[in-house]
């Protein structure tokens, strides 16, 4: 009771402390309520959600073979389970310590579940799609671009001029090219560089292009983290007789990555959203499914329903990622504090 | 026994014309505690940091534990050979904030000396109880007071079983009431026969624990005396002036 009273008082202080504040607050609140009412009225009475309910498997799994749907289904459920575990913050420290490993193995596990092999029938990547493909593109690109980005950041600080210059040039060039161009090049040029007879599918090409692009940005974030670590940490490692490589891996990087974590999260959320560009380049990920559904005469004109659904899914995914990152961050520091 | 450190005519200058080290010759015998004193900027840190290769020097000869250090371009491996046998404790502790106290101490024994984790941890725990902070083993550096952190830093240096310990103003960053717990730990090490070079302004420690006092000013050795002589009737006018200054603080 008292708590609610103080909440009201707090609200009063934040929003209605003087006349101007009150007027602005009232305007904002009324616009918000009107929008919400209109939207919900439309969603309940005018919308025709059959476009969503009929196509739900398509949105989730693309055109994955019907009898194998449990595979992407399992994989997406694992995403939900991992997220839940991370956000709830398990009490068992062994689980807390393996969370990072769990997330790192998530992408490769997806490739295995989708592509098949070792007991699972193989499914061509043309049949991957929808939310499954979106998560796959995001998680695999993230997994590959993180080590590449770290390597580039370290390369940029190298004392070897050739390594230093190559890393710098790579980072600067990549950061000045629009992503869509890199993705185009990825689809068109990568096949040219491969030896005759070796072909890689569109999904892999997209992952390579995303990896090449995002790693340049990650490199800059990591460099910021590296610069924030005091030189004396390196000295402390040196006087213990540690090898320069050990100093980097055991002392500098773990601290730098923790500093860089918030900006790395931004990169990951950005990556998630940017995977939708692949819809233009012929992959039927989430947005691609939306476009192909809308192209079906049966659902003509159901734009708002479809795009609302897409917005909601991206919003949920993005929020989840931010939450997960925040909890990972907390748990990394929690290990320090709660002992 | 040969000296642990033998320095002959060491010079170094960071910028032209100003010498951080000016023709310094000094030797440290096994089991000796050499206390280095001198005003700020006199080259104490530079000197002690050349002993384990953190700083290079411009000319002169330096030999640490029988391993010669060249004035420039030392082989990385040679320097590491020295560092494995010489511990160092910094003014700002420089613990690794992302590692627990125990991991701070066992990192080098495991990674450098390739010792078994179990054995390294047992050794670390016994060092911690020797320092009177065994109950903090699972904590992180940020949870400890300055004095406790510095004792962890000493334990970390000891974990490699060094033959020589270098201290660069180990108590200067501590609250006054925390200074003695660190000095006491150092005193016990000296009693156990550890060879040490200690940069400090703590007069009582220098008097009671030091075997010799090295007084520096402007990169030069002004005098090297036993504590009795240095604190009662220092040979040099500049030493007396300096002593007056720190006594009046
Ligand atoms: N990294 C450095 N670059 C340039 N000058 C330095 C550096 N380190 C020390 N010096 C200079 O060398 C002299 C000796 O410094 P230092 O050895 O730190 O003295 P102390 O430890 O006795 O206070 C000082 O004049 C200082 O300004
Ligand atoms: Mg100094």
mmCIF file of N, CA and C in Angstrom, chain B residues 58-154:
data_model
loop_
_atom_site.group_PDB
_atom_site.id
_atom_site.type_symbol
_atom_site.label_atom_id
_atom_site.label_comp_id
_atom_site.label_asym_id
_atom_site.label_seq_id
_atom_site.Cartn_x
_atom_site.Cartn_y
_atom_site.Cartn_z
ATOM 1 N N UNK B 58 71.428 2.812 -20.893
ATOM 2 C CA UNK B 58 72.158 3.269 -22.076
ATOM 3 C C UNK B 58 73.581 2.732 -22.127
ATOM 4 N N UNK B 59 74.237 2.686 -20.960
ATOM 5 C CA UNK B 59 75.593 2.135 -20.957
ATOM 6 C C UNK B 59 75.906 1.592 -19.578
ATOM 7 N N UNK B 60 76.985 0.829 -19.495
ATOM 8 C CA UNK B 60 77.348 0.200 -18.232
ATOM 9 C C UNK B 60 77.125 -1.290 -18.308
ATOM 10 N N UNK B 61 77.433 -1.986 -17.195
ATOM 11 C CA UNK B 61 77.209 -3.420 -17.149
ATOM 12 C C UNK B 61 76.240 -3.772 -16.027
ATOM 13 N N UNK B 62 75.416 -4.761 -16.292
ATOM 14 C CA UNK B 62 74.485 -5.229 -15.267
ATOM 15 C C UNK B 62 74.422 -6.744 -15.327
ATOM 16 N N UNK B 63 74.528 -7.334 -14.149
ATOM 17 C CA UNK B 63 74.484 -8.779 -14.058
ATOM 18 C C UNK B 63 73.555 -9.147 -12.912
ATOM 19 N N UNK B 64 72.491 -9.863 -13.210
ATOM 20 C CA UNK B 64 71.517 -10.243 -12.186
ATOM 21 C C UNK B 64 71.472 -11.762 -12.090
ATOM 22 N N UNK B 65 71.745 -12.287 -10.910
ATOM 23 C CA UNK B 65 71.753 -13.741 -10.675
ATOM 24 C C UNK B 65 72.643 -14.462 -11.684
ATOM 25 N N UNK B 66 73.743 -13.815 -12.046
ATOM 26 C CA UNK B 66 74.669 -14.456 -12.973
ATOM 27 C C UNK B 66 74.285 -14.329 -14.428
ATOM 28 N N UNK B 67 73.127 -13.701 -14.692
ATOM 29 C CA UNK B 67 72.703 -13.530 -16.085
ATOM 30 C C UNK B 67 73.013 -12.095 -16.516
ATOM 31 N N UNK B 68 73.848 -11.930 -17.535
ATOM 32 C CA UNK B 68 74.178 -10.562 -17.955
ATOM 33 C C UNK B 68 73.048 -9.933 -18.765
ATOM 34 N N UNK B 69 72.787 -8.654 -18.486
ATOM 35 C CA UNK B 69 71.814 -7.903 -19.285
ATOM 36 C C UNK B 69 72.586 -6.892 -20.112
ATOM 37 N N UNK B 70 72.303 -6.851 -21.404
ATOM 38 C CA UNK B 70 72.973 -5.888 -22.269
ATOM 39 C C UNK B 70 72.259 -4.545 -22.160
ATOM 40 N N UNK B 71 72.966 -3.493 -22.597
ATOM 41 C CA UNK B 71 72.340 -2.175 -22.480
ATOM 42 C C UNK B 71 71.135 -2.043 -23.412
ATOM 43 N N UNK B 72 71.197 -2.634 -24.587
ATOM 44 C CA UNK B 72 70.057 -2.567 -25.498
ATOM 45 C C UNK B 72 69.787 -3.961 -26.065
ATOM 46 N N UNK B 73 68.619 -4.101 -26.673
ATOM 47 C CA UNK B 73 68.296 -5.314 -27.434
ATOM 48 C C UNK B 73 68.589 -6.617 -26.686
ATOM 49 N N UNK B 74 68.098 -6.711 -25.491
ATOM 50 C CA UNK B 74 68.255 -7.969 -24.786
ATOM 51 C C UNK B 74 67.347 -9.018 -25.387
ATOM 52 N N UNK B 75 67.829 -10.228 -25.343
ATOM 53 C CA UNK B 75 66.969 -11.295 -25.821
ATOM 54 C C UNK B 75 65.804 -11.464 -24.842
ATOM 55 N N UNK B 76 64.612 -11.517 -25.406
ATOM 56 C CA UNK B 76 63.399 -11.686 -24.615
ATOM 57 C C UNK B 76 63.530 -12.857 -23.643
ATOM 58 N N UNK B 77 64.135 -13.933 -24.116
ATOM 59 C CA UNK B 77 64.228 -15.132 -23.283
ATOM 60 C C UNK B 77 65.140 -14.919 -22.090
ATOM 61 N N UNK B 78 66.211 -14.162 -22.319
ATOM 62 C CA UNK B 78 67.138 -13.872 -21.229
ATOM 63 C C UNK B 78 66.448 -13.099 -20.116
ATOM 64 N N UNK B 79 65.663 -12.103 -20.532
ATOM 65 C CA UNK B 79 64.951 -11.290 -19.538
ATOM 66 C C UNK B 79 63.949 -12.152 -18.784
ATOM 67 N N UNK B 80 63.238 -13.024 -19.522
ATOM 68 C CA UNK B 80 62.267 -13.870 -18.823
ATOM 69 C C UNK B 80 62.952 -14.809 -17.841
ATOM 70 N N UNK B 81 64.167 -15.254 -18.193
ATOM 71 C CA UNK B 81 64.892 -16.127 -17.258
ATOM 72 C C UNK B 81 65.132 -15.401 -15.944
ATOM 73 N N UNK B 82 65.463 -14.111 -16.042
ATOM 74 C CA UNK B 82 65.662 -13.330 -14.815
ATOM 75 C C UNK B 82 64.343 -13.145 -14.081
ATOM 76 N N UNK B 83 63.305 -12.807 -14.824
ATOM 77 C CA UNK B 83 62.023 -12.495 -14.175
ATOM 78 C C UNK B 83 61.435 -13.696 -13.454
ATOM 79 N N UNK B 84 61.750 -14.887 -13.951
ATOM 80 C CA UNK B 84 61.242 -16.075 -13.257
ATOM 81 C C UNK B 84 61.883 -16.228 -11.887
ATOM 82 N N UNK B 85 63.040 -15.601 -11.682
ATOM 83 C CA UNK B 85 63.755 -15.780 -10.418
ATOM 84 C C UNK B 85 63.762 -14.517 -9.560
ATOM 85 N N UNK B 86 63.194 -13.424 -10.090
ATOM 86 C CA UNK B 86 63.166 -12.160 -9.349
ATOM 87 C C UNK B 86 61.722 -11.689 -9.218
ATOM 88 N N UNK B 87 61.235 -11.527 -7.991
ATOM 89 C CA UNK B 87 59.870 -11.057 -7.801
ATOM 90 C C UNK B 87 59.845 -9.543 -7.691
ATOM 91 N N UNK B 88 58.682 -8.939 -8.044
ATOM 92 C CA UNK B 88 58.586 -7.482 -7.898
ATOM 93 C C UNK B 88 57.237 -7.094 -7.316
ATOM 94 N N UNK B 89 57.263 -6.113 -6.425
ATOM 95 C CA UNK B 89 56.041 -5.601 -5.810
ATOM 96 C C UNK B 89 55.960 -4.112 -6.109
ATOM 97 N N UNK B 90 54.802 -3.694 -6.649
ATOM 98 C CA UNK B 90 54.657 -2.311 -7.101
ATOM 99 C C UNK B 90 53.960 -1.451 -6.053
ATOM 100 N N UNK B 91 54.112 -0.150 -6.242
ATOM 101 C CA UNK B 91 53.423 0.797 -5.365
ATOM 102 C C UNK B 91 51.904 0.621 -5.435
ATOM 103 N N UNK B 92 51.388 0.424 -6.644
ATOM 104 C CA UNK B 92 49.922 0.330 -6.823
ATOM 105 C C UNK B 92 49.427 -1.114 -6.836
ATOM 106 N N UNK B 93 50.138 -2.035 -6.238
ATOM 107 C CA UNK B 93 49.783 -3.461 -6.114
ATOM 108 C C UNK B 93 49.724 -4.181 -7.467
ATOM 109 N N UNK B 94 48.976 -3.573 -8.423
ATOM 110 C CA UNK B 94 48.836 -4.179 -9.753
ATOM 111 C C UNK B 94 48.362 -5.626 -9.718
ATOM 112 N N UNK B 95 47.388 -5.916 -8.860
ATOM 113 C CA UNK B 95 46.788 -7.250 -8.904
ATOM 114 C C UNK B 95 45.910 -7.336 -10.154
ATOM 115 N N UNK B 96 45.561 -8.556 -10.543
ATOM 116 C CA UNK B 96 44.698 -8.728 -11.704
ATOM 117 C C UNK B 96 43.243 -8.699 -11.234
ATOM 118 N N UNK B 97 42.489 -7.631 -11.557
ATOM 119 C CA UNK B 97 41.173 -7.463 -10.946
ATOM 120 C C UNK B 97 40.149 -8.521 -11.359
ATOM 121 N N UNK B 98 40.384 -9.181 -12.488
ATOM 122 C CA UNK B 98 39.393 -10.148 -12.962
ATOM 123 C C UNK B 98 39.645 -11.543 -12.408
ATOM 124 N N UNK B 99 40.706 -11.704 -11.636
ATOM 125 C CA UNK B 99 41.015 -13.021 -11.073
ATOM 126 C C UNK B 99 40.858 -12.997 -9.560
ATOM 127 N N UNK B 100 40.450 -14.146 -9.006
ATOM 128 C CA UNK B 100 40.359 -14.231 -7.551
ATOM 129 C C UNK B 100 41.762 -14.141 -6.964
ATOM 130 N N UNK B 101 41.812 -13.909 -5.651
ATOM 131 C CA UNK B 101 43.105 -13.815 -4.984
ATOM 132 C C UNK B 101 43.932 -15.067 -5.261
ATOM 133 N N UNK B 102 43.269 -16.212 -5.115
ATOM 134 C CA UNK B 102 43.978 -17.479 -5.331
ATOM 135 C C UNK B 102 44.519 -17.560 -6.757
ATOM 136 N N UNK B 103 43.673 -17.179 -7.732
ATOM 137 C CA UNK B 103 44.111 -17.259 -9.132
ATOM 138 C C UNK B 103 45.209 -16.246 -9.441
ATOM 139 N N UNK B 104 45.139 -15.087 -8.799
ATOM 140 C CA UNK B 104 46.223 -14.124 -8.951
ATOM 141 C C UNK B 104 47.560 -14.760 -8.604
ATOM 142 N N UNK B 105 47.543 -15.538 -7.527
ATOM 143 C CA UNK B 105 48.806 -16.091 -7.037
ATOM 144 C C UNK B 105 49.242 -17.312 -7.831
ATOM 145 N N UNK B 106 48.272 -18.138 -8.261
ATOM 146 C CA UNK B 106 48.667 -19.385 -8.919
ATOM 147 C C UNK B 106 48.898 -19.208 -10.421
ATOM 148 N N UNK B 107 48.530 -18.063 -10.970
ATOM 149 C CA UNK B 107 48.649 -17.879 -12.425
ATOM 150 C C UNK B 107 50.064 -18.180 -12.921
ATOM 151 N N UNK B 108 51.045 -17.491 -12.357
ATOM 152 C CA UNK B 108 52.414 -17.670 -12.858
ATOM 153 C C UNK B 108 52.976 -19.059 -12.547
ATOM 154 N N UNK B 109 52.809 -19.569 -11.315
ATOM 155 C CA UNK B 109 53.315 -20.928 -11.073
ATOM 156 C C UNK B 109 52.759 -21.940 -12.072
ATOM 157 N N UNK B 110 51.467 -21.817 -12.406
ATOM 158 C CA UNK B 110 50.879 -22.787 -13.332
ATOM 159 C C UNK B 110 51.329 -22.526 -14.762
ATOM 160 N N UNK B 111 51.295 -21.264 -15.178
ATOM 161 C CA UNK B 111 51.569 -20.970 -16.596
ATOM 162 C C UNK B 111 53.063 -20.846 -16.899
ATOM 163 N N UNK B 112 53.835 -20.369 -15.945
ATOM 164 C CA UNK B 112 55.262 -20.163 -16.223
ATOM 165 C C UNK B 112 56.083 -21.365 -15.778
ATOM 166 N N UNK B 113 55.812 -21.824 -14.553
ATOM 167 C CA UNK B 113 56.607 -22.939 -14.033
ATOM 168 C C UNK B 113 55.963 -24.287 -14.303
ATOM 169 N N UNK B 114 54.776 -24.264 -14.939
ATOM 170 C CA UNK B 114 54.085 -25.501 -15.312
ATOM 171 C C UNK B 114 53.864 -26.413 -14.104
ATOM 172 N N UNK B 115 53.576 -25.807 -12.976
ATOM 173 C CA UNK B 115 53.302 -26.663 -11.816
ATOM 174 C C UNK B 115 51.848 -27.119 -11.834
ATOM 175 N N UNK B 116 51.581 -28.192 -11.095
ATOM 176 C CA UNK B 116 50.216 -28.721 -11.050
ATOM 177 C C UNK B 116 49.321 -27.760 -10.281
ATOM 178 N N UNK B 117 48.045 -27.688 -10.721
ATOM 179 C CA UNK B 117 47.116 -26.743 -10.130
ATOM 180 C C UNK B 117 46.983 -26.966 -8.620
ATOM 181 N N UNK B 118 46.775 -28.264 -8.251
ATOM 182 C CA UNK B 118 46.615 -28.610 -6.829
ATOM 183 C C UNK B 118 47.781 -28.101 -5.996
ATOM 184 N N UNK B 119 48.964 -28.433 -6.499
ATOM 185 C CA UNK B 119 50.175 -28.085 -5.757
ATOM 186 C C UNK B 119 50.312 -26.568 -5.656
ATOM 187 N N UNK B 120 50.051 -25.867 -6.795
ATOM 188 C CA UNK B 120 50.181 -24.413 -6.811
ATOM 189 C C UNK B 120 49.195 -23.777 -5.831
ATOM 190 N N UNK B 121 47.973 -24.350 -5.752
ATOM 191 C CA UNK B 121 46.985 -23.768 -4.856
ATOM 192 C C UNK B 121 47.346 -23.992 -3.396
ATOM 193 N N UNK B 122 47.871 -25.190 -3.127
ATOM 194 C CA UNK B 122 48.293 -25.445 -1.741
ATOM 195 C C UNK B 122 49.385 -24.470 -1.320
ATOM 196 N N UNK B 123 50.339 -24.297 -2.229
ATOM 197 C CA UNK B 123 51.423 -23.362 -1.953
ATOM 198 C C UNK B 123 50.885 -21.942 -1.761
ATOM 199 N N UNK B 124 49.934 -21.564 -2.628
ATOM 200 C CA UNK B 124 49.359 -20.226 -2.531
ATOM 201 C C UNK B 124 48.661 -20.033 -1.193
ATOM 202 N N UNK B 125 47.915 -21.066 -0.762
ATOM 203 C CA UNK B 125 47.203 -20.941 0.513
ATOM 204 C C UNK B 125 48.179 -20.797 1.667
ATOM 205 N N UNK B 126 49.287 -21.540 1.598
ATOM 206 C CA UNK B 126 50.225 -21.429 2.722
ATOM 207 C C UNK B 126 50.903 -20.061 2.698
ATOM 208 N N UNK B 127 51.153 -19.517 1.494
ATOM 209 C CA UNK B 127 51.711 -18.160 1.419
ATOM 210 C C UNK B 127 50.718 -17.142 1.976
ATOM 211 N N UNK B 128 49.423 -17.343 1.655
ATOM 212 C CA UNK B 128 48.415 -16.413 2.142
ATOM 213 C C UNK B 128 48.322 -16.448 3.663
ATOM 214 N N UNK B 129 48.428 -17.655 4.231
ATOM 215 C CA UNK B 129 48.331 -17.670 5.695
ATOM 216 C C UNK B 129 49.610 -17.100 6.310
ATOM 217 N N UNK B 130 50.705 -17.276 5.616
ATOM 218 C CA UNK B 130 51.943 -16.630 6.056
ATOM 219 C C UNK B 130 51.760 -15.106 6.075
ATOM 220 N N UNK B 131 50.970 -14.592 5.124
ATOM 221 C CA UNK B 131 50.719 -13.152 5.054
ATOM 222 C C UNK B 131 49.530 -12.754 5.930
ATOM 223 N N UNK B 132 48.891 -13.748 6.565
ATOM 224 C CA UNK B 132 47.778 -13.457 7.460
ATOM 225 C C UNK B 132 46.476 -13.127 6.756
ATOM 226 N N UNK B 133 46.301 -13.605 5.503
ATOM 227 C CA UNK B 133 45.069 -13.279 4.778
ATOM 228 C C UNK B 133 44.488 -14.515 4.103
ATOM 229 N N UNK B 134 44.654 -15.677 4.735
ATOM 230 C CA UNK B 134 44.189 -16.921 4.112
ATOM 231 C C UNK B 134 42.677 -16.910 3.886
ATOM 232 N N UNK B 135 41.940 -16.179 4.731
ATOM 233 C CA UNK B 135 40.484 -16.215 4.613
ATOM 234 C C UNK B 135 39.983 -15.478 3.379
ATOM 235 N N UNK B 136 40.863 -14.751 2.693
ATOM 236 C CA UNK B 136 40.426 -13.985 1.528
ATOM 237 C C UNK B 136 40.649 -14.694 0.199
ATOM 238 N N UNK B 137 41.118 -15.949 0.266
ATOM 239 C CA UNK B 137 41.557 -16.629 -0.960
ATOM 240 C C UNK B 137 40.540 -16.576 -2.098
ATOM 241 N N UNK B 138 39.249 -16.698 -1.765
ATOM 242 C CA UNK B 138 38.228 -16.778 -2.820
ATOM 243 C C UNK B 138 37.720 -15.410 -3.252
ATOM 244 N N UNK B 139 38.149 -14.367 -2.567
ATOM 245 C CA UNK B 139 37.646 -13.030 -2.907
ATOM 246 C C UNK B 139 38.363 -12.465 -4.128
ATOM 247 N N UNK B 140 37.904 -11.270 -4.527
ATOM 248 C CA UNK B 140 38.542 -10.574 -5.642
ATOM 249 C C UNK B 140 39.254 -9.330 -5.119
ATOM 250 N N UNK B 141 40.288 -8.877 -5.838
ATOM 251 C CA UNK B 141 41.094 -7.760 -5.334
ATOM 252 C C UNK B 141 40.271 -6.564 -4.874
ATOM 253 N N UNK B 142 39.192 -6.232 -5.632
ATOM 254 C CA UNK B 142 38.441 -5.027 -5.272
ATOM 255 C C UNK B 142 37.761 -5.144 -3.916
ATOM 256 N N UNK B 143 37.677 -6.366 -3.387
ATOM 257 C CA UNK B 143 37.005 -6.539 -2.088
ATOM 258 C C UNK B 143 37.971 -6.405 -0.916
ATOM 259 N N UNK B 144 39.257 -6.192 -1.221
ATOM 260 C CA UNK B 144 40.256 -6.149 -0.160
ATOM 261 C C UNK B 144 40.738 -4.713 0.083
ATOM 262 N N UNK B 145 41.219 -4.463 1.300
ATOM 263 C CA UNK B 145 41.811 -3.162 1.585
ATOM 264 C C UNK B 145 43.179 -3.076 0.917
ATOM 265 N N UNK B 146 43.712 -1.857 0.854
ATOM 266 C CA UNK B 146 45.013 -1.666 0.221
ATOM 267 C C UNK B 146 46.109 -2.525 0.835
ATOM 268 N N UNK B 147 46.127 -2.540 2.174
ATOM 269 C CA UNK B 147 47.158 -3.322 2.848
ATOM 270 C C UNK B 147 47.037 -4.801 2.536
ATOM 271 N N UNK B 148 45.793 -5.275 2.471
ATOM 272 C CA UNK B 148 45.592 -6.691 2.130
ATOM 273 C C UNK B 148 46.001 -6.963 0.694
ATOM 274 N N UNK B 149 45.643 -6.030 -0.195
ATOM 275 C CA UNK B 149 46.023 -6.218 -1.601
ATOM 276 C C UNK B 149 47.540 -6.263 -1.745
ATOM 277 N N UNK B 150 48.227 -5.406 -1.025
ATOM 278 C CA UNK B 150 49.677 -5.402 -1.167
ATOM 279 C C UNK B 150 50.271 -6.697 -0.617
ATOM 280 N N UNK B 151 49.655 -7.255 0.439
ATOM 281 C CA UNK B 151 50.171 -8.531 0.946
ATOM 282 C C UNK B 151 49.900 -9.659 -0.047
ATOM 283 N N UNK B 152 48.760 -9.554 -0.771
ATOM 284 C CA UNK B 152 48.519 -10.529 -1.840
ATOM 285 C C UNK B 152 49.601 -10.387 -2.910
ATOM 286 N N UNK B 153 49.939 -9.130 -3.224
ATOM 287 C CA UNK B 153 50.962 -8.901 -4.253
ATOM 288 C C UNK B 153 52.297 -9.517 -3.830
ATOM 289 N N UNK B 154 52.594 -9.422 -2.544
ATOM 290 C CA UNK B 154 53.843 -10.038 -2.060
ATOM 291 C C UNK B 154 53.751 -11.557 -2.187
#
